[in-house]
Amino acid sequence: MEFPCGTSNIEDELMAHEMTWVNPEDDVPLQELYSPQSTLDDTNLQIMSATDVQEYFVEDFDELRNNVLDDPENSPYIGNLEKLQSLAYNASEVIKMQIHQYTSDFQGSMALRKCFSNMIEKKLWYIILCNILPSQDHINAAKSIVMEFYNSVEAYLSESASIGLSLPDRDSLLRWQNQCRISYIGRPIEFIDVIQKMLNKERSIILNAQGLEQTSNQQQQQQQTPTTNMFVVNSGNGAQSPAAAQQQVIGTALILNEISLTDSMVMELRVEFEKIFKQYQRLQTLLRARVPDIDPGTFQQFQDPEQKAAWMKVYQEINTCREDKRTMMDKHFSDLIERLNMIINSVLTEIGRYRSSMALKMIGEERGDAPEIDRLQDCCKVLGQVVQNAMDHVDRLSKLEFSNSGEEGTKSRKAMLIYQEMFKNLVKNCIVIDKHPCQVVMKEKKFIVELRHLLGTALPQTQFETTVSLIDSGTYKKLKQDEPVEMREVGKIKVKNSGGGNGRTRSTTNTDTGQVAIKFNNMSISIAARGGDKTKSETVAEEKLTMLFRSTIPVTFCNGESTSINCQTFSLPLVVTTHGKQEADANATIFWDNAFQIPNRIGFEVYESVPWENWLYYLDLFWRRHCESEPGYAVNMEGKGLDSSARQFITNTFFGTQVQGAPPPVSWKQVSRNQLPKREFSFWTWFYKIVELVSSPYVKKFWKKGYVNGFISRQSCEALLVTRPFGTFMLRFSESKLGYLGITVFTRNQAGMGNVINLEPDNIHGFRHKRSLPGNMKDLRQLEVLYPDICKDDAFREYWEPENKSPDQLISPYVQKLCKVTIED
């Protein structure tokens, strides 16, 4: 296949690839913008706030341009490649192993990384979001970056600067150009995703090297050598106070260190084996058959001294060879098997922590000690290779056959079976959800799910089929306990993938990252309507379902034995709604499940009640995630959040009275089902509608600027306003109407006396279709000062809509059509 050599055709093709994405500024359901994949993976990266990020997209990207996102002063990637090259020569073996794995995973882009390091490192790659549907600004910026690199590579290959370029690097750049034409031009976000993963991996290796050096220094000072206790991981308690001390956990960096040490042990055994194997081959050649056991009494009868000495030497060599074989096999049982079992248990514990952190991430808790999926893949992939190497060593040892070696054969077989079970365990349990859908799903609405097998290309077979079905909590619980269960689907999941039929898909391998992904695109759930009356509707909002993903992966071991391994994994609990009225209650169910699930639960068990402070803690995180953070970026912990006055107001609203001292524990029923005092709705419905209002583009920016006081009662608001000049007003949330923002103003009545009035509140519909919040500020002349002392014009002038055009500006070149109706008697 031939491709155009010039850049003009490529540029035209790039601009012609228009992709339809959801813009976060549009009306998108709240939960869809804030799914677990919506945050950057590298928690160690100091990212900018959403406000700072916007300055990089103020330009109009109608035309492709160079130097997009260039900011060498603020880029966190400057000098990383140089540091990595230094570590490749001077670091420990574990870091060298990670570097080798890194270059292997990203071999398709390594030449680009080396030849254009300055160009890559000065860009703020993390600003473009790859894990959620990016805005058009992000798409256009990605297009410009792809074009910039394509042109730079083409110019570099044609210039004299590339004369000293090695042939492999030149071929690699040419292959990258080919990949660019085939894939990145039409899907530029894929290129951004690859570079982001490369840079995050580099940063992880550098931080691991620094952490291991610090750990080594501490161990030398304390004269401690923790080995067997290294893998003890404590489970956290979902109902514990958030202020409690964090549990000590083992990190992926230390696991990688242990894997590297174990790999070195396997490599040493393989070197020793090569020596023994040469000796064994020599004996086979000499004896022209299987190496026998020789009875010393047989050659003691020889009369020829030379013949006797020769057979004695053969006898000694056979015994030495056999003893060396036994010694190596003993090392598997005395050390290797135990170490690998401990490492596998630690990796599976980290995978469990990853799944738990996904639930907490849904409500805004970003735990710094939670493992990242890319780092977990690093561990699993290398661990899978080490287990296979150990298995290969046992297989080769078993082929050193001696006469009457039945016991040795039994031991070899036992070791082989143990390693096979280890590998099966990894294959079975290393499939996880990478991109999770929103947990409140409207029936027949499209969504996507992406799974990843963490063994990656260490899988013997990377092509396999995966099916998905929707099951209830009872079926889920029995499957978790490995009990026999009749598979009864509560609904039908439709999948329209190009790579599979309905309800199934096939895995794909990304050669740029070494990932094995299972993508379900254009999914939707078909389920019978379960509403109709209030009681039944509430039941629907409380019913937790889950998606069951099942794969059958064929595996062939090094000794030729084959098997098929059945894998399964589950989504987080879902609530499937049939109409919009169920959304708030459904989100209450999911929120409580994510925040207050019982540790190590088998089903979907949660705590019945929790301390009030715990409840407020997670409520604050939920608020910060939706109302103060931008989709795709880390939760903003610098904002106002639910401050002490807001928490006090929420406490009083919930209990219907002024609460003195510590409030009592709160239950899910009180939050979601019980009506507030003197109201016809629950606390959660009231709070959730406020979250919807503030997270909308019509109110969010004004909350973040501090213009919306929000959580304050009418009486407290009036008491504050009467101490201020006439015209002072406050924006607060309605206590009686769901999802409304009211304006309370201190004004002068006709008698010249001060009077506090409450203007009719507005909701999202009013701001969208009638008059925006800044428009209201402009129209209402009696509003002068935003409490406490901010001039209204200074606060809202930049958001005012343009004035309506005058009649002179509305003159049309067309003659107006008039219809005259005459009524005759």
mmCIF file with all atom_site columns, N, CA, C and O in Angstrom, residues 555-579:
data_model
loop_
_atom_site.group_PDB
_atom_site.id
_atom_site.type_symbol
_atom_site.label_atom_id
_atom_site.label_alt_id
_atom_site.label_comp_id
_atom_site.label_asym_id
_atom_site.label_entity_id
_atom_site.label_seq_id
_atom_site.pdbx_PDB_ins_code
_atom_site.Cartn_x
_atom_site.Cartn_y
_atom_site.Cartn_z
_atom_site.occupancy
_atom_site.B_iso_or_equiv
_atom_site.pdbx_formal_charge
_atom_site.auth_seq_id
_atom_site.auth_comp_id
_atom_site.auth_asym_id
_atom_site.auth_atom_id
_atom_site.pdbx_PDB_model_num
ATOM 1   N N  . VAL A 1 555 ? -4.634  -21.744 27.095 1.00 0.00 ? 555 VAL A N  1
ATOM 2   C CA . VAL A 1 555 ? -3.238  -21.632 27.538 1.00 0.00 ? 555 VAL A CA 1
ATOM 3   C C  . VAL A 1 555 ? -2.511  -22.926 27.185 1.00 0.00 ? 555 VAL A C  1
ATOM 4   O O  . VAL A 1 555 ? -3.000  -24.018 27.476 1.00 0.00 ? 555 VAL A O  1
ATOM 5   N N  . THR A 1 556 ? -1.357  -22.786 26.563 1.00 0.00 ? 556 THR A N  1
ATOM 6   C CA . THR A 1 556 ? -0.479  -23.927 26.295 1.00 0.00 ? 556 THR A CA 1
ATOM 7   C C  . THR A 1 556 ? 0.814   -23.726 27.062 1.00 0.00 ? 556 THR A C  1
ATOM 8   O O  . THR A 1 556 ? 1.481   -22.699 26.900 1.00 0.00 ? 556 THR A O  1
ATOM 9   N N  . PHE A 1 557 ? 1.151   -24.689 27.916 1.00 0.00 ? 557 PHE A N  1
ATOM 10  C CA . PHE A 1 557 ? 2.343   -24.569 28.739 1.00 0.00 ? 557 PHE A CA 1
ATOM 11  C C  . PHE A 1 557 ? 3.571   -25.024 27.975 1.00 0.00 ? 557 PHE A C  1
ATOM 12  O O  . PHE A 1 557 ? 3.472   -25.638 26.900 1.00 0.00 ? 557 PHE A O  1
ATOM 13  N N  . CYS A 1 558 ? 4.727   -24.759 28.552 1.00 0.00 ? 558 CYS A N  1
ATOM 14  C CA . CYS A 1 558 ? 5.989   -25.051 27.868 1.00 0.00 ? 558 CYS A CA 1
ATOM 15  C C  . CYS A 1 558 ? 6.200   -26.542 27.633 1.00 0.00 ? 558 CYS A C  1
ATOM 16  O O  . CYS A 1 558 ? 6.955   -26.932 26.738 1.00 0.00 ? 558 CYS A O  1
ATOM 17  N N  . ASN A 1 559 ? 5.549   -27.393 28.430 1.00 0.00 ? 559 ASN A N  1
ATOM 18  C CA . ASN A 1 559 ? 5.722   -28.838 28.246 1.00 0.00 ? 559 ASN A CA 1
ATOM 19  C C  . ASN A 1 559 ? 4.726   -29.414 27.247 1.00 0.00 ? 559 ASN A C  1
ATOM 20  O O  . ASN A 1 559 ? 4.616   -30.623 27.101 1.00 0.00 ? 559 ASN A O  1
ATOM 21  N N  . GLY A 1 560 ? 3.975   -28.520 26.584 1.00 0.00 ? 560 GLY A N  1
ATOM 22  C CA . GLY A 1 560 ? 3.028   -28.955 25.567 1.00 0.00 ? 560 GLY A CA 1
ATOM 23  C C  . GLY A 1 560 ? 1.631   -29.202 26.064 1.00 0.00 ? 560 GLY A C  1
ATOM 24  O O  . GLY A 1 560 ? 0.708   -29.396 25.261 1.00 0.00 ? 560 GLY A O  1
ATOM 25  N N  . GLU A 1 561 ? 1.408   -29.203 27.374 1.00 0.00 ? 561 GLU A N  1
ATOM 26  C CA . GLU A 1 561 ? 0.073   -29.411 27.918 1.00 0.00 ? 561 GLU A CA 1
ATOM 27  C C  . GLU A 1 561 ? -0.784  -28.169 27.675 1.00 0.00 ? 561 GLU A C  1
ATOM 28  O O  . GLU A 1 561 ? -0.307  -27.038 27.777 1.00 0.00 ? 561 GLU A O  1
ATOM 29  N N  . SER A 1 562 ? -2.048  -28.395 27.380 1.00 0.00 ? 562 SER A N  1
ATOM 30  C CA . SER A 1 562 ? -2.962  -27.293 27.083 1.00 0.00 ? 562 SER A CA 1
ATOM 31  C C  . SER A 1 562 ? -4.165  -27.350 28.005 1.00 0.00 ? 562 SER A C  1
ATOM 32  O O  . SER A 1 562 ? -4.562  -28.424 28.472 1.00 0.00 ? 562 SER A O  1
ATOM 33  N N  . THR A 1 563 ? -4.747  -26.201 28.239 1.00 0.00 ? 563 THR A N  1
ATOM 34  C CA . THR A 1 563 ? -5.954  -26.111 29.048 1.00 0.00 ? 563 THR A CA 1
ATOM 35  C C  . THR A 1 563 ? -6.684  -24.831 28.681 1.00 0.00 ? 563 THR A C  1
ATOM 36  O O  . THR A 1 563 ? -6.134  -23.957 27.999 1.00 0.00 ? 563 THR A O  1
ATOM 37  N N  . SER A 1 564 ? -7.904  -24.725 29.119 1.00 0.00 ? 564 SER A N  1
ATOM 38  C CA . SER A 1 564 ? -8.690  -23.503 28.947 1.00 0.00 ? 564 SER A CA 1
ATOM 39  C C  . SER A 1 564 ? -9.072  -22.997 30.331 1.00 0.00 ? 564 SER A C  1
ATOM 40  O O  . SER A 1 564 ? -9.581  -23.758 31.159 1.00 0.00 ? 564 SER A O  1
ATOM 41  N N  . ILE A 1 565 ? -8.810  -21.727 30.572 1.00 0.00 ? 565 ILE A N  1
ATOM 42  C CA . ILE A 1 565 ? -9.033  -21.136 31.898 1.00 0.00 ? 565 ILE A CA 1
ATOM 43  C C  . ILE A 1 565 ? -10.241 -20.209 31.824 1.00 0.00 ? 565 ILE A C  1
ATOM 44  O O  . ILE A 1 565 ? -10.285 -19.287 30.997 1.00 0.00 ? 565 ILE A O  1
ATOM 45  N N  . ASN A 1 566 ? -11.206 -20.452 32.677 1.00 0.00 ? 566 ASN A N  1
ATOM 46  C CA . ASN A 1 566 ? -12.402 -19.619 32.741 1.00 0.00 ? 566 ASN A CA 1
ATOM 47  C C  . ASN A 1 566 ? -12.172 -18.455 33.695 1.00 0.00 ? 566 ASN A C  1
ATOM 48  O O  . ASN A 1 566 ? -11.858 -18.661 34.873 1.00 0.00 ? 566 ASN A O  1
ATOM 49  N N  . CYS A 1 567 ? -12.294 -17.251 33.181 1.00 0.00 ? 567 CYS A N  1
ATOM 50  C CA . CYS A 1 567 ? -12.100 -16.039 33.991 1.00 0.00 ? 567 CYS A CA 1
ATOM 51  C C  . CYS A 1 567 ? -13.427 -15.304 34.119 1.00 0.00 ? 567 CYS A C  1
ATOM 52  O O  . CYS A 1 567 ? -14.263 -15.359 33.213 1.00 0.00 ? 567 CYS A O  1
ATOM 53  N N  . GLN A 1 568 ? -13.582 -14.613 35.216 1.00 0.00 ? 568 GLN A N  1
ATOM 54  C CA . GLN A 1 568 ? -14.752 -13.771 35.360 1.00 0.00 ? 568 GLN A CA 1
ATOM 55  C C  . GLN A 1 568 ? -14.423 -12.582 36.250 1.00 0.00 ? 568 GLN A C  1
ATOM 56  O O  . GLN A 1 568 ? -13.568 -12.654 37.128 1.00 0.00 ? 568 GLN A O  1
ATOM 57  N N  . THR A 1 569 ? -15.082 -11.500 35.982 1.00 0.00 ? 569 THR A N  1
ATOM 58  C CA . THR A 1 569 ? -14.977 -10.329 36.846 1.00 0.00 ? 569 THR A CA 1
ATOM 59  C C  . THR A 1 569 ? -16.315 -9.615  36.807 1.00 0.00 ? 569 THR A C  1
ATOM 60  O O  . THR A 1 569 ? -17.134 -9.844  35.913 1.00 0.00 ? 569 THR A O  1
ATOM 61  N N  . PHE A 1 570 ? -16.525 -8.768  37.794 1.00 0.00 ? 570 PHE A N  1
ATOM 62  C CA . PHE A 1 570 ? -17.820 -8.110  37.956 1.00 0.00 ? 570 PHE A CA 1
ATOM 63  C C  . PHE A 1 570 ? -17.634 -6.597  37.942 1.00 0.00 ? 570 PHE A C  1
ATOM 64  O O  . PHE A 1 570 ? -16.605 -6.073  38.372 1.00 0.00 ? 570 PHE A O  1
ATOM 65  N N  . SER A 1 571 ? -18.661 -5.923  37.488 1.00 0.00 ? 571 SER A N  1
ATOM 66  C CA . SER A 1 571 ? -18.658 -4.469  37.592 1.00 0.00 ? 571 SER A CA 1
ATOM 67  C C  . SER A 1 571 ? -19.010 -4.065  39.018 1.00 0.00 ? 571 SER A C  1
ATOM 68  O O  . SER A 1 571 ? -19.407 -4.904  39.836 1.00 0.00 ? 571 SER A O  1
ATOM 69  N N  . LEU A 1 572 ? -18.840 -2.802  39.319 1.00 0.00 ? 572 LEU A N  1
ATOM 70  C CA . LEU A 1 572 ? -19.369 -2.278  40.565 1.00 0.00 ? 572 LEU A CA 1
ATOM 71  C C  . LEU A 1 572 ? -20.894 -2.391  40.524 1.00 0.00 ? 572 LEU A C  1
ATOM 72  O O  . LEU A 1 572 ? -21.482 -2.552  39.444 1.00 0.00 ? 572 LEU A O  1
ATOM 73  N N  . PRO A 1 573 ? -21.563 -2.316  41.662 1.00 0.00 ? 573 PRO A N  1
ATOM 74  C CA . PRO A 1 573 ? -23.030 -2.399  41.648 1.00 0.00 ? 573 PRO A CA 1
ATOM 75  C C  . PRO A 1 573 ? -23.639 -1.328  40.739 1.00 0.00 ? 573 PRO A C  1
ATOM 76  O O  . PRO A 1 573 ? -23.166 -0.193  40.690 1.00 0.00 ? 573 PRO A O  1
ATOM 77  N N  . LEU A 1 574 ? -24.675 -1.722  40.038 1.00 0.00 ? 574 LEU A N  1
ATOM 78  C CA . LEU A 1 574 ? -25.402 -0.810  39.155 1.00 0.00 ? 574 LEU A CA 1
ATOM 79  C C  . LEU A 1 574 ? -26.851 -0.720  39.605 1.00 0.00 ? 574 LEU A C  1
ATOM 80  O O  . LEU A 1 574 ? -27.393 -1.662  40.175 1.00 0.00 ? 574 LEU A O  1
ATOM 81  N N  . VAL A 1 575 ? -27.463 0.401   39.311 1.00 0.00 ? 575 VAL A N  1
ATOM 82  C CA . VAL A 1 575 ? -28.911 0.533   39.425 1.00 0.00 ? 575 VAL A CA 1
ATOM 83  C C  . VAL A 1 575 ? -29.413 0.947   38.049 1.00 0.00 ? 575 VAL A C  1
ATOM 84  O O  . VAL A 1 575 ? -28.968 1.953   37.499 1.00 0.00 ? 575 VAL A O  1
ATOM 85  N N  . VAL A 1 576 ? -30.304 0.146   37.491 1.00 0.00 ? 576 VAL A N  1
ATOM 86  C CA . VAL A 1 576 ? -30.847 0.434   36.169 1.00 0.00 ? 576 VAL A CA 1
ATOM 87  C C  . VAL A 1 576 ? -32.213 1.089   36.335 1.00 0.00 ? 576 VAL A C  1
ATOM 88  O O  . VAL A 1 576 ? -33.117 0.514   36.940 1.00 0.00 ? 576 VAL A O  1
ATOM 89  N N  . THR A 1 577 ? -32.323 2.296   35.818 1.00 0.00 ? 577 THR A N  1
ATOM 90  C CA . THR A 1 577 ? -33.577 3.042   35.943 1.00 0.00 ? 577 THR A CA 1
ATOM 91  C C  . THR A 1 577 ? -34.338 2.999   34.629 1.00 0.00 ? 577 THR A C  1
ATOM 92  O O  . THR A 1 577 ? -33.757 2.813   33.556 1.00 0.00 ? 577 THR A O  1
ATOM 93  N N  . THR A 1 578 ? -35.648 3.184   34.745 1.00 0.00 ? 578 THR A N  1
ATOM 94  C CA . THR A 1 578 ? -36.499 3.182   33.552 1.00 0.00 ? 578 THR A CA 1
ATOM 95  C C  . THR A 1 578 ? -37.061 4.554   33.240 1.00 0.00 ? 578 THR A C  1
ATOM 96  O O  . THR A 1 578 ? -37.609 4.754   32.160 1.00 0.00 ? 578 THR A O  1
ATOM 97  N N  . HIS A 1 579 ? -36.962 5.490   34.179 1.00 0.00 ? 579 HIS A N  1
ATOM 98  C CA . HIS A 1 579 ? -37.367 6.869   33.895 1.00 0.00 ? 579 HIS A CA 1
ATOM 99  C C  . HIS A 1 579 ? -36.621 7.811   34.835 1.00 0.00 ? 579 HIS A C  1
ATOM 100 O O  . HIS A 1 579 ? -36.042 7.402   35.853 1.00 0.00 ? 579 HIS A O  1
#
